[in-house]
Amino acid sequence: MWWLRAAQDGDGNAANALGALHAERGETQTAERWYRAAMDAGDVNGAYNLALLCAEQGRTSQAEQWYRRAAYAGHREAANALAVLLLQVGDTAGAEPWFSKAAEAGSVDAAFNLGILYAGRDMTAEALRWYERAAAAGHTEAALQVGIARLRAGDEQEAERHLRCAAGGGSAEAAYRLATVLDARRPPAPAHELGESAVHEKTECEEWYERAATQGHRRAQVRVGMLAAARGDVVEAARWYRTAAEAGSRNGAFNLGLLLAREGSEPEAVVWWTRAAEAGHGRAALRLALVHARRGELTEGQRWADRAAALGPREVAQRATRLRDALREELSA
């Protein structure tokens, strides 16, 4: 009621608030009317909110019109949104100055978007400058990009600092990369036989791997499985390998196959190796070739050996080639 009275008296903020209220209810026509009232009252947020409403409805040309109006009036997020819209329609040249204007005005998202834009042009130094600016303002993905860049440059200390910021902000990729940095520093743990219980104190790198894994990061899931297998925890290893494999990880499927084979479940192992090999995993294809050769299924063994030789890596390709040639001789004998 107070918003309505204030909006009717020409209060732009109240008109915007009413517009947002009606938009949330799905009453888009009424929302648009109040956003226009906000503009008439001199509130630039009215134009920006109207642009957002048009964009949500797929009215791209009208959204661009209102973004421009707000951006020319100095609305930095409108400038960023306009640049994103222009980028989506392929107008990179038109997008860049609006990203720059928004970023210089303090838009963190625009600074990050400029980083992406320059990275796409292989302008690494310029991209890093904008990523760093966005990261300093708390942008999680920008912090991740700075961390990656610092790792490539060999500056592990700065990389770790930025990766911690990004991981703390919820980035699974940052958590995984931070874990790999910490993992590389720790001394190798003593190996245990699968199924052998051992007292284990979780390290920080394992905690980060697990955080990434629980967020659905497949490489982290495989790594958590490997760490569990290394300490003899078959159940935990199988759980993480299976989770990764079911999400599409070739390495997860291959490792699950290895674990099952060691536990005496070769038929199920073959299922997972087949999935991995069909997705392009050379070692899995070689395992299948060996299994079929051992069973006397020479044609099938040769087929998988061919596949492994094509997929590699080099040592796998060499072994697969020797096996394929041997099977070929056996078949032609």
CSV table of C-alpha atoms in Angstrom, one decimal:
chain,number,residue,atom,x,y,z
A,1,MET,CA,0.0,0.0,0.0
A,2,TRP,CA,2.8,2.4,0.9
A,3,TRP,CA,4.7,1.5,-2.3
A,4,LEU,CA,1.6,2.1,-4.3
A,5,ARG,CA,0.9,5.5,-2.7
A,6,ALA,CA,4.6,6.6,-3.1
A,7,ALA,CA,4.7,5.3,-6.7
A,8,GLN,CA,1.5,7.2,-7.6
A,9,ASP,CA,3.2,10.3,-6.1
A,10,GLY,CA,6.1,9.9,-8.5
A,11,ASP,CA,8.6,7.9,-6.4
A,12,GLY,CA,10.8,6.0,-8.8
A,13,ASN,CA,12.1,3.6,-6.2
A,14,ALA,CA,8.6,2.6,-5.2
A,15,ALA,CA,7.6,2.2,-8.8
A,16,ASN,CA,10.5,-0.2,-9.3
A,17,ALA,CA,9.6,-2.1,-6.2
A,18,LEU,CA,6.1,-2.5,-7.4
A,19,GLY,CA,7.3,-3.6,-10.8
A,20,ALA,CA,9.5,-6.3,-9.3
A,21,LEU,CA,6.6,-7.5,-7.1
A,22,HIS,CA,4.3,-7.9,-10.1
A,23,ALA,CA,7.1,-9.5,-12.2
A,24,GLU,CA,7.7,-12.1,-9.4
A,25,ARG,CA,4.0,-12.9,-9.5
A,26,GLY,CA,4.1,-13.3,-13.3
A,27,GLU,CA,2.0,-10.2,-13.9
A,28,THR,CA,4.4,-8.9,-16.6
A,29,GLN,CA,2.1,-6.3,-18.1
A,30,THR,CA,1.6,-4.6,-14.8
A,31,ALA,CA,5.3,-4.9,-14.0
A,32,GLU,CA,6.1,-3.2,-17.3
A,33,ARG,CA,3.7,-0.4,-16.5
A,34,TRP,CA,5.4,0.3,-13.2
A,35,TYR,CA,8.9,0.1,-14.6
A,36,ARG,CA,7.9,2.7,-17.2
A,37,ALA,CA,6.5,4.8,-14.4
A,38,ALA,CA,9.9,4.6,-12.7
A,39,MET,CA,11.6,5.8,-15.8
A,40,ASP,CA,9.2,8.6,-16.1
A,41,ALA,CA,10.1,9.5,-12.6
A,42,GLY,CA,13.8,9.7,-13.6
A,43,ASP,CA,14.9,6.4,-12.1
A,44,VAL,CA,17.3,4.7,-14.5
A,45,ASN,CA,16.7,1.3,-12.8
A,46,GLY,CA,13.3,1.4,-14.4
A,47,ALA,CA,14.9,1.1,-17.8
A,48,TYR,CA,17.3,-1.7,-16.6
A,49,ASN,CA,14.5,-3.7,-15.0
A,50,LEU,CA,12.3,-3.3,-18.1
A,51,ALA,CA,15.2,-4.6,-20.2
A,52,LEU,CA,15.6,-7.6,-17.9
A,53,LEU,CA,11.8,-8.3,-18.3
A,54,CYS,CA,12.0,-8.0,-22.1
A,55,ALA,CA,15.1,-10.3,-22.1
A,56,GLU,CA,13.2,-12.9,-20.0
A,57,GLN,CA,10.4,-12.9,-22.5
A,58,GLY,CA,12.7,-13.2,-25.5
A,59,ARG,CA,12.0,-9.7,-26.7
A,60,THR,CA,15.7,-9.2,-27.6
A,61,SER,CA,15.5,-6.0,-29.7
A,62,GLN,CA,13.4,-4.3,-27.0
A,63,ALA,CA,15.7,-5.5,-24.3
A,64,GLU,CA,18.7,-4.0,-26.2
A,65,GLN,CA,16.8,-0.7,-26.5
A,66,TRP,CA,16.2,-0.4,-22.7
A,67,TYR,CA,19.7,-1.7,-21.8
A,68,ARG,CA,21.1,1.0,-24.0
A,69,ARG,CA,18.9,3.7,-22.4
A,70,ALA,CA,20.0,2.7,-18.9
A,71,ALA,CA,23.7,2.2,-20.0
A,72,TYR,CA,23.9,5.7,-21.6
A,73,ALA,CA,22.5,7.0,-18.3
A,74,GLY,CA,25.4,5.4,-16.5
A,75,HIS,CA,23.9,2.2,-15.2
A,76,ARG,CA,27.0,-0.1,-15.1
A,77,GLU,CA,25.1,-3.5,-14.9
A,78,ALA,CA,23.0,-2.4,-17.8
A,79,ALA,CA,26.2,-1.7,-19.8
A,80,ASN,CA,27.4,-5.2,-18.9
A,81,ALA,CA,24.1,-6.8,-19.8
A,82,LEU,CA,24.0,-4.9,-23.1
A,83,ALA,CA,27.6,-6.2,-23.9
A,84,VAL,CA,26.5,-9.7,-23.1
A,85,LEU,CA,23.5,-9.4,-25.3
A,86,LEU,CA,25.6,-8.0,-28.2
A,87,LEU,CA,28.1,-10.8,-27.7
A,88,GLN,CA,25.3,-13.4,-27.9
A,89,VAL,CA,24.4,-12.1,-31.3
A,90,GLY,CA,28.0,-12.1,-32.5
A,91,ASP,CA,28.7,-8.4,-32.2
A,92,THR,CA,32.1,-8.7,-30.4
A,93,ALA,CA,33.3,-5.3,-31.5
A,94,GLY,CA,30.1,-3.7,-30.2
A,95,ALA,CA,30.3,-5.6,-26.9
A,96,GLU,CA,33.8,-4.7,-25.9
A,97,PRO,CA,33.4,-0.9,-25.3
A,98,TRP,CA,30.3,-1.6,-23.1
A,99,PHE,CA,32.2,-4.2,-21.1
A,100,SER,CA,35.0,-1.7,-20.7
A,101,LYS,CA,32.6,1.1,-19.6
A,102,ALA,CA,30.9,-1.2,-17.1
A,103,ALA,CA,34.1,-2.5,-15.7
A,104,GLU,CA,35.7,0.9,-15.3
A,105,ALA,CA,32.5,1.9,-13.5
A,106,GLY,CA,33.0,-0.9,-11.1
A,107,SER,CA,31.0,-3.9,-12.5
A,108,VAL,CA,32.8,-7.0,-11.3
A,109,ASP,CA,30.9,-9.2,-13.8
A,110,ALA,CA,32.0,-6.9,-16.6
A,111,ALA,CA,35.6,-7.2,-15.5
A,112,PHE,CA,35.4,-10.9,-15.6
A,113,ASN,CA,33.7,-10.9,-19.0
A,114,LEU,CA,36.5,-8.7,-20.3
A,115,GLY,CA,38.9,-11.3,-19.1
A,116,ILE,CA,37.0,-14.0,-21.0
A,117,LEU,CA,36.9,-11.8,-24.1
A,118,TYR,CA,40.6,-11.1,-24.1
A,119,ALA,CA,41.4,-14.8,-23.3
A,120,GLY,CA,39.5,-15.8,-26.4
A,121,ARG,CA,41.8,-13.6,-28.4
A,122,ASP,CA,44.9,-15.1,-26.8
A,123,MET,CA,45.6,-11.7,-25.2
A,124,THR,CA,46.8,-13.4,-22.0
A,125,ALA,CA,48.2,-10.5,-20.1
A,126,GLU,CA,45.2,-8.3,-20.7
A,127,ALA,CA,42.9,-11.1,-19.8
A,128,LEU,CA,44.8,-11.7,-16.6
A,129,ARG,CA,44.6,-8.0,-15.7
A,130,TRP,CA,40.8,-8.1,-15.8
A,131,TYR,CA,40.6,-11.4,-14.1
A,132,GLU,CA,42.7,-10.1,-11.2
A,133,ARG,CA,40.5,-7.1,-10.9
A,134,ALA,CA,37.4,-9.2,-10.7
A,135,ALA,CA,39.0,-11.6,-8.3
A,136,ALA,CA,40.1,-8.8,-6.0
A,137,ALA,CA,36.4,-7.9,-5.8
A,138,GLY,CA,35.5,-11.4,-4.8
A,139,HIS,CA,34.5,-13.0,-8.1
A,140,THR,CA,34.9,-16.8,-7.7
A,141,GLU,CA,35.4,-17.8,-11.3
A,142,ALA,CA,37.8,-14.9,-11.8
A,143,ALA,CA,39.9,-16.1,-8.9
A,144,LEU,CA,39.9,-19.6,-10.4
A,145,GLN,CA,41.2,-18.2,-13.7
A,146,VAL,CA,44.0,-16.2,-11.9
A,147,GLY,CA,44.9,-19.3,-10.0
A,148,ILE,CA,45.2,-21.3,-13.2
A,149,ALA,CA,47.3,-18.6,-14.9
A,150,ARG,CA,49.6,-18.4,-11.9
A,151,LEU,CA,50.1,-22.2,-11.9
A,152,ARG,CA,51.0,-22.0,-15.6
A,153,ALA,CA,53.5,-19.3,-14.8
A,154,GLY,CA,55.0,-21.4,-12.0
A,155,ASP,CA,53.9,-19.0,-9.2
A,156,GLU,CA,52.6,-21.7,-6.9
A,157,GLN,CA,52.2,-19.4,-3.9
A,158,GLU,CA,49.9,-16.9,-5.7
A,159,ALA,CA,48.1,-19.7,-7.4
A,160,GLU,CA,47.3,-21.4,-4.1
A,161,ARG,CA,46.0,-18.1,-2.7
A,162,HIS,CA,43.6,-17.5,-5.5
A,163,LEU,CA,42.6,-21.2,-5.7
A,164,ARG,CA,41.7,-21.1,-2.0
A,165,CYS,CA,39.5,-18.0,-2.6
A,166,ALA,CA,37.7,-19.6,-5.5
A,167,ALA,CA,37.4,-23.0,-3.7
A,168,GLY,CA,36.0,-21.2,-0.6
A,169,GLY,CA,33.6,-19.5,-2.9
A,170,GLY,CA,32.2,-22.8,-4.1
A,171,SER,CA,34.2,-23.6,-7.2
A,172,ALA,CA,34.6,-27.4,-7.6
A,173,GLU,CA,37.3,-26.9,-10.2
A,174,ALA,CA,39.2,-24.7,-7.9
A,175,ALA,CA,38.9,-27.2,-5.0
A,176,TYR,CA,40.2,-29.9,-7.3
A,177,ARG,CA,43.2,-27.8,-8.5
A,178,LEU,CA,44.0,-26.7,-5.0
A,179,ALA,CA,44.0,-30.3,-3.9
A,180,THR,CA,46.4,-31.2,-6.7
A,181,VAL,CA,48.8,-28.5,-5.6
A,182,LEU,CA,48.7,-29.7,-2.0
A,183,ASP,CA,48.9,-33.3,-3.1
A,184,ALA,CA,52.1,-32.7,-5.0
A,185,ARG,CA,53.8,-31.5,-1.8
A,186,ARG,CA,53.0,-34.3,0.5
A,187,PRO,CA,55.2,-37.4,0.9
A,188,PRO,CA,54.0,-40.6,-0.5
A,189,ALA,CA,51.8,-42.6,1.8
A,190,PRO,CA,52.5,-46.3,2.5
A,191,ALA,CA,50.6,-48.6,0.3
A,192,HIS,CA,48.0,-51.1,1.7
A,193,GLU,CA,46.5,-54.2,0.3
A,194,LEU,CA,42.9,-53.8,-0.8
A,195,GLY,CA,40.7,-54.7,2.1
A,196,GLU,CA,43.4,-54.1,4.7
A,197,SER,CA,42.3,-51.8,7.4
A,198,ALA,CA,44.6,-49.0,8.4
A,199,VAL,CA,44.5,-46.0,10.7
A,200,HIS,CA,44.2,-43.0,8.4
A,201,GLU,CA,44.2,-39.3,9.2
A,202,LYS,CA,42.7,-37.3,6.4
A,203,THR,CA,45.0,-34.7,4.9
A,204,GLU,CA,44.0,-31.2,3.7
A,205,CYS,CA,44.4,-32.2,0.1
A,206,GLU,CA,42.0,-35.1,0.6
A,207,GLU,CA,39.5,-32.7,2.1
A,208,TRP,CA,39.6,-30.5,-0.9
A,209,TYR,CA,39.4,-33.5,-3.3
A,210,GLU,CA,36.3,-34.7,-1.4
A,211,ARG,CA,34.7,-31.2,-1.5
A,212,ALA,CA,35.2,-31.1,-5.2
A,213,ALA,CA,34.0,-34.7,-5.6
A,214,THR,CA,30.8,-34.1,-3.6
A,215,GLN,CA,30.1,-31.2,-5.9
A,216,GLY,CA,30.2,-33.6,-8.9
A,217,HIS,CA,33.8,-33.0,-10.1
A,218,ARG,CA,34.6,-36.3,-11.9
A,219,ARG,CA,38.3,-36.1,-11.8
A,220,ALA,CA,38.1,-35.4,-8.1
A,221,GLN,CA,35.8,-38.4,-7.7
A,222,VAL,CA,38.4,-40.6,-9.4
A,223,ARG,CA,41.2,-39.2,-7.3
A,224,VAL,CA,39.2,-39.8,-4.0
A,225,GLY,CA,38.6,-43.3,-5.2
A,226,MET,CA,42.3,-43.8,-5.9
A,227,LEU,CA,43.3,-42.5,-2.4
A,228,ALA,CA,40.7,-44.9,-0.9
A,229,ALA,CA,42.1,-47.8,-2.8
A,230,ALA,CA,45.7,-46.9,-1.8
A,231,ARG,CA,44.7,-47.2,1.8
A,232,GLY,CA,42.9,-50.5,1.2
A,233,ASP,CA,39.3,-49.2,1.5
A,234,VAL,CA,37.7,-51.2,-1.3
A,235,VAL,CA,34.1,-50.1,-0.6
A,236,GLU,CA,34.9,-46.4,-0.6
A,237,ALA,CA,37.1,-46.7,-3.7
A,238,ALA,CA,34.3,-48.6,-5.5
A,239,ARG,CA,31.7,-46.0,-4.5
A,240,TRP,CA,33.7,-43.1,-5.9
A,241,TYR,CA,34.8,-44.9,-9.0
A,242,ARG,CA,31.2,-45.9,-9.7
A,243,THR,CA,30.0,-42.3,-9.1
A,244,ALA,CA,32.5,-40.9,-11.5
A,245,ALA,CA,31.9,-43.7,-14.1
A,246,GLU,CA,28.1,-43.2,-14.0
A,247,ALA,CA,28.7,-39.5,-14.6
A,248,GLY,CA,30.7,-40.3,-17.7
A,249,SER,CA,34.3,-40.5,-16.5
A,250,ARG,CA,36.4,-42.9,-18.6
A,251,ASN,CA,39.0,-43.1,-15.9
A,252,GLY,CA,36.4,-43.9,-13.3
A,253,ALA,CA,35.0,-46.7,-15.4
A,254,PHE,CA,38.5,-48.1,-16.1
A,255,ASN,CA,39.6,-48.0,-12.4
A,256,LEU,CA,36.3,-49.5,-11.3
A,257,GLY,CA,37.0,-52.3,-13.7
A,258,LEU,CA,40.5,-52.8,-12.3
A,259,LEU,CA,39.1,-52.9,-8.7
A,260,LEU,CA,36.4,-55.4,-9.6
A,261,ALA,CA,38.8,-57.7,-11.5
A,262,ARG,CA,41.1,-57.8,-8.5
A,263,GLU,CA,38.1,-58.7,-6.3
A,264,GLY,CA,37.3,-61.6,-8.7
A,265,SER,CA,34.4,-59.9,-10.5
A,266,GLU,CA,35.8,-60.0,-14.1
A,267,PRO,CA,32.4,-60.1,-15.9
A,268,GLU,CA,31.4,-56.9,-14.3
A,269,ALA,CA,34.9,-55.5,-14.8
A,270,VAL,CA,34.4,-56.2,-18.5
A,271,VAL,CA,31.2,-54.1,-18.5
A,272,TRP,CA,33.0,-51.1,-17.2
A,273,TRP,CA,36.1,-51.5,-19.3
A,274,THR,CA,33.8,-51.7,-22.4
A,275,ARG,CA,32.2,-48.5,-21.4
A,276,ALA,CA,35.6,-46.8,-20.9
A,277,ALA,CA,37.0,-48.2,-24.1
A,278,GLU,CA,34.0,-47.1,-26.2
A,279,ALA,CA,34.5,-43.6,-24.8
A,280,GLY,CA,38.1,-43.7,-26.0
A,281,HIS,CA,40.2,-45.1,-23.1
A,282,GLY,CA,43.1,-47.0,-24.6
A,283,ARG,CA,44.1,-48.9,-21.5
A,284,ALA,CA,40.6,-50.2,-21.1
A,285,ALA,CA,40.6,-51.4,-24.7
A,286,LEU,CA,43.9,-53.2,-24.1
A,287,ARG,CA,42.4,-54.9,-21.0
A,288,LEU,CA,39.5,-56.1,-23.1
A,289,ALA,CA,41.8,-57.4,-25.8
A,290,LEU,CA,43.7,-59.4,-23.2
A,291,VAL,CA,40.5,-60.8,-21.6
A,292,HIS,CA,39.1,-61.9,-24.9
A,293,ALA,CA,42.5,-63.4,-26.0
A,294,ARG,CA,42.7,-65.4,-22.7
A,295,ARG,CA,39.2,-66.7,-23.3
A,296,GLY,CA,40.1,-67.8,-26.8
A,297,GLU,CA,37.9,-65.2,-28.4
A,298,LEU,CA,40.6,-64.2,-30.9
A,299,THR,CA,38.6,-62.2,-33.3
A,300,GLU,CA,37.1,-60.0,-30.5
A,301,GLY,CA,40.5,-59.8,-28.9
A,302,GLN,CA,42.0,-58.6,-32.2
A,303,ARG,CA,39.2,-56.0,-32.6
A,304,TRP,CA,40.0,-54.5,-29.1
A,305,ALA,CA,43.7,-54.7,-29.7
A,306,ASP,CA,43.2,-52.6,-32.9
A,307,ARG,CA,41.2,-50.1,-30.9
A,308,ALA,CA,43.8,-49.9,-28.2
A,309,ALA,CA,46.6,-49.4,-30.8
A,310,ALA,CA,44.6,-46.5,-32.3
A,311,LEU,CA,43.8,-44.9,-28.9
A,312,GLY,CA,47.2,-45.1,-27.2
A,313,PRO,CA,49.0,-43.8,-25.3
A,314,ARG,CA,52.3,-44.8,-26.8
A,315,GLU,CA,53.2,-47.7,-24.5
A,316,VAL,CA,49.6,-49.0,-24.7
A,317,ALA,CA,49.7,-48.8,-28.5
A,318,GLN,CA,53.0,-50.7,-28.6
A,319,ARG,CA,51.6,-53.5,-26.4
A,320,ALA,CA,48.3,-53.6,-28.3
A,321,THR,CA,50.1,-53.8,-31.7
A,322,ARG,CA,52.2,-56.8,-30.5
A,323,LEU,CA,49.1,-58.5,-29.2
A,324,ARG,CA,47.1,-57.8,-32.4
A,325,ASP,CA,49.9,-59.2,-34.6
A,326,ALA,CA,50.1,-62.3,-32.4
A,327,LEU,CA,46.3,-62.8,-32.6
A,328,ARG,CA,46.4,-62.3,-36.3
A,329,GLU,CA,49.0,-65.0,-36.7
A,330,GLU,CA,47.0,-67.3,-34.5
A,331,LEU,CA,43.9,-66.7,-36.6
A,332,SER,CA,45.7,-67.3,-39.9
A,333,ALA,CA,47.4,-70.4,-38.7
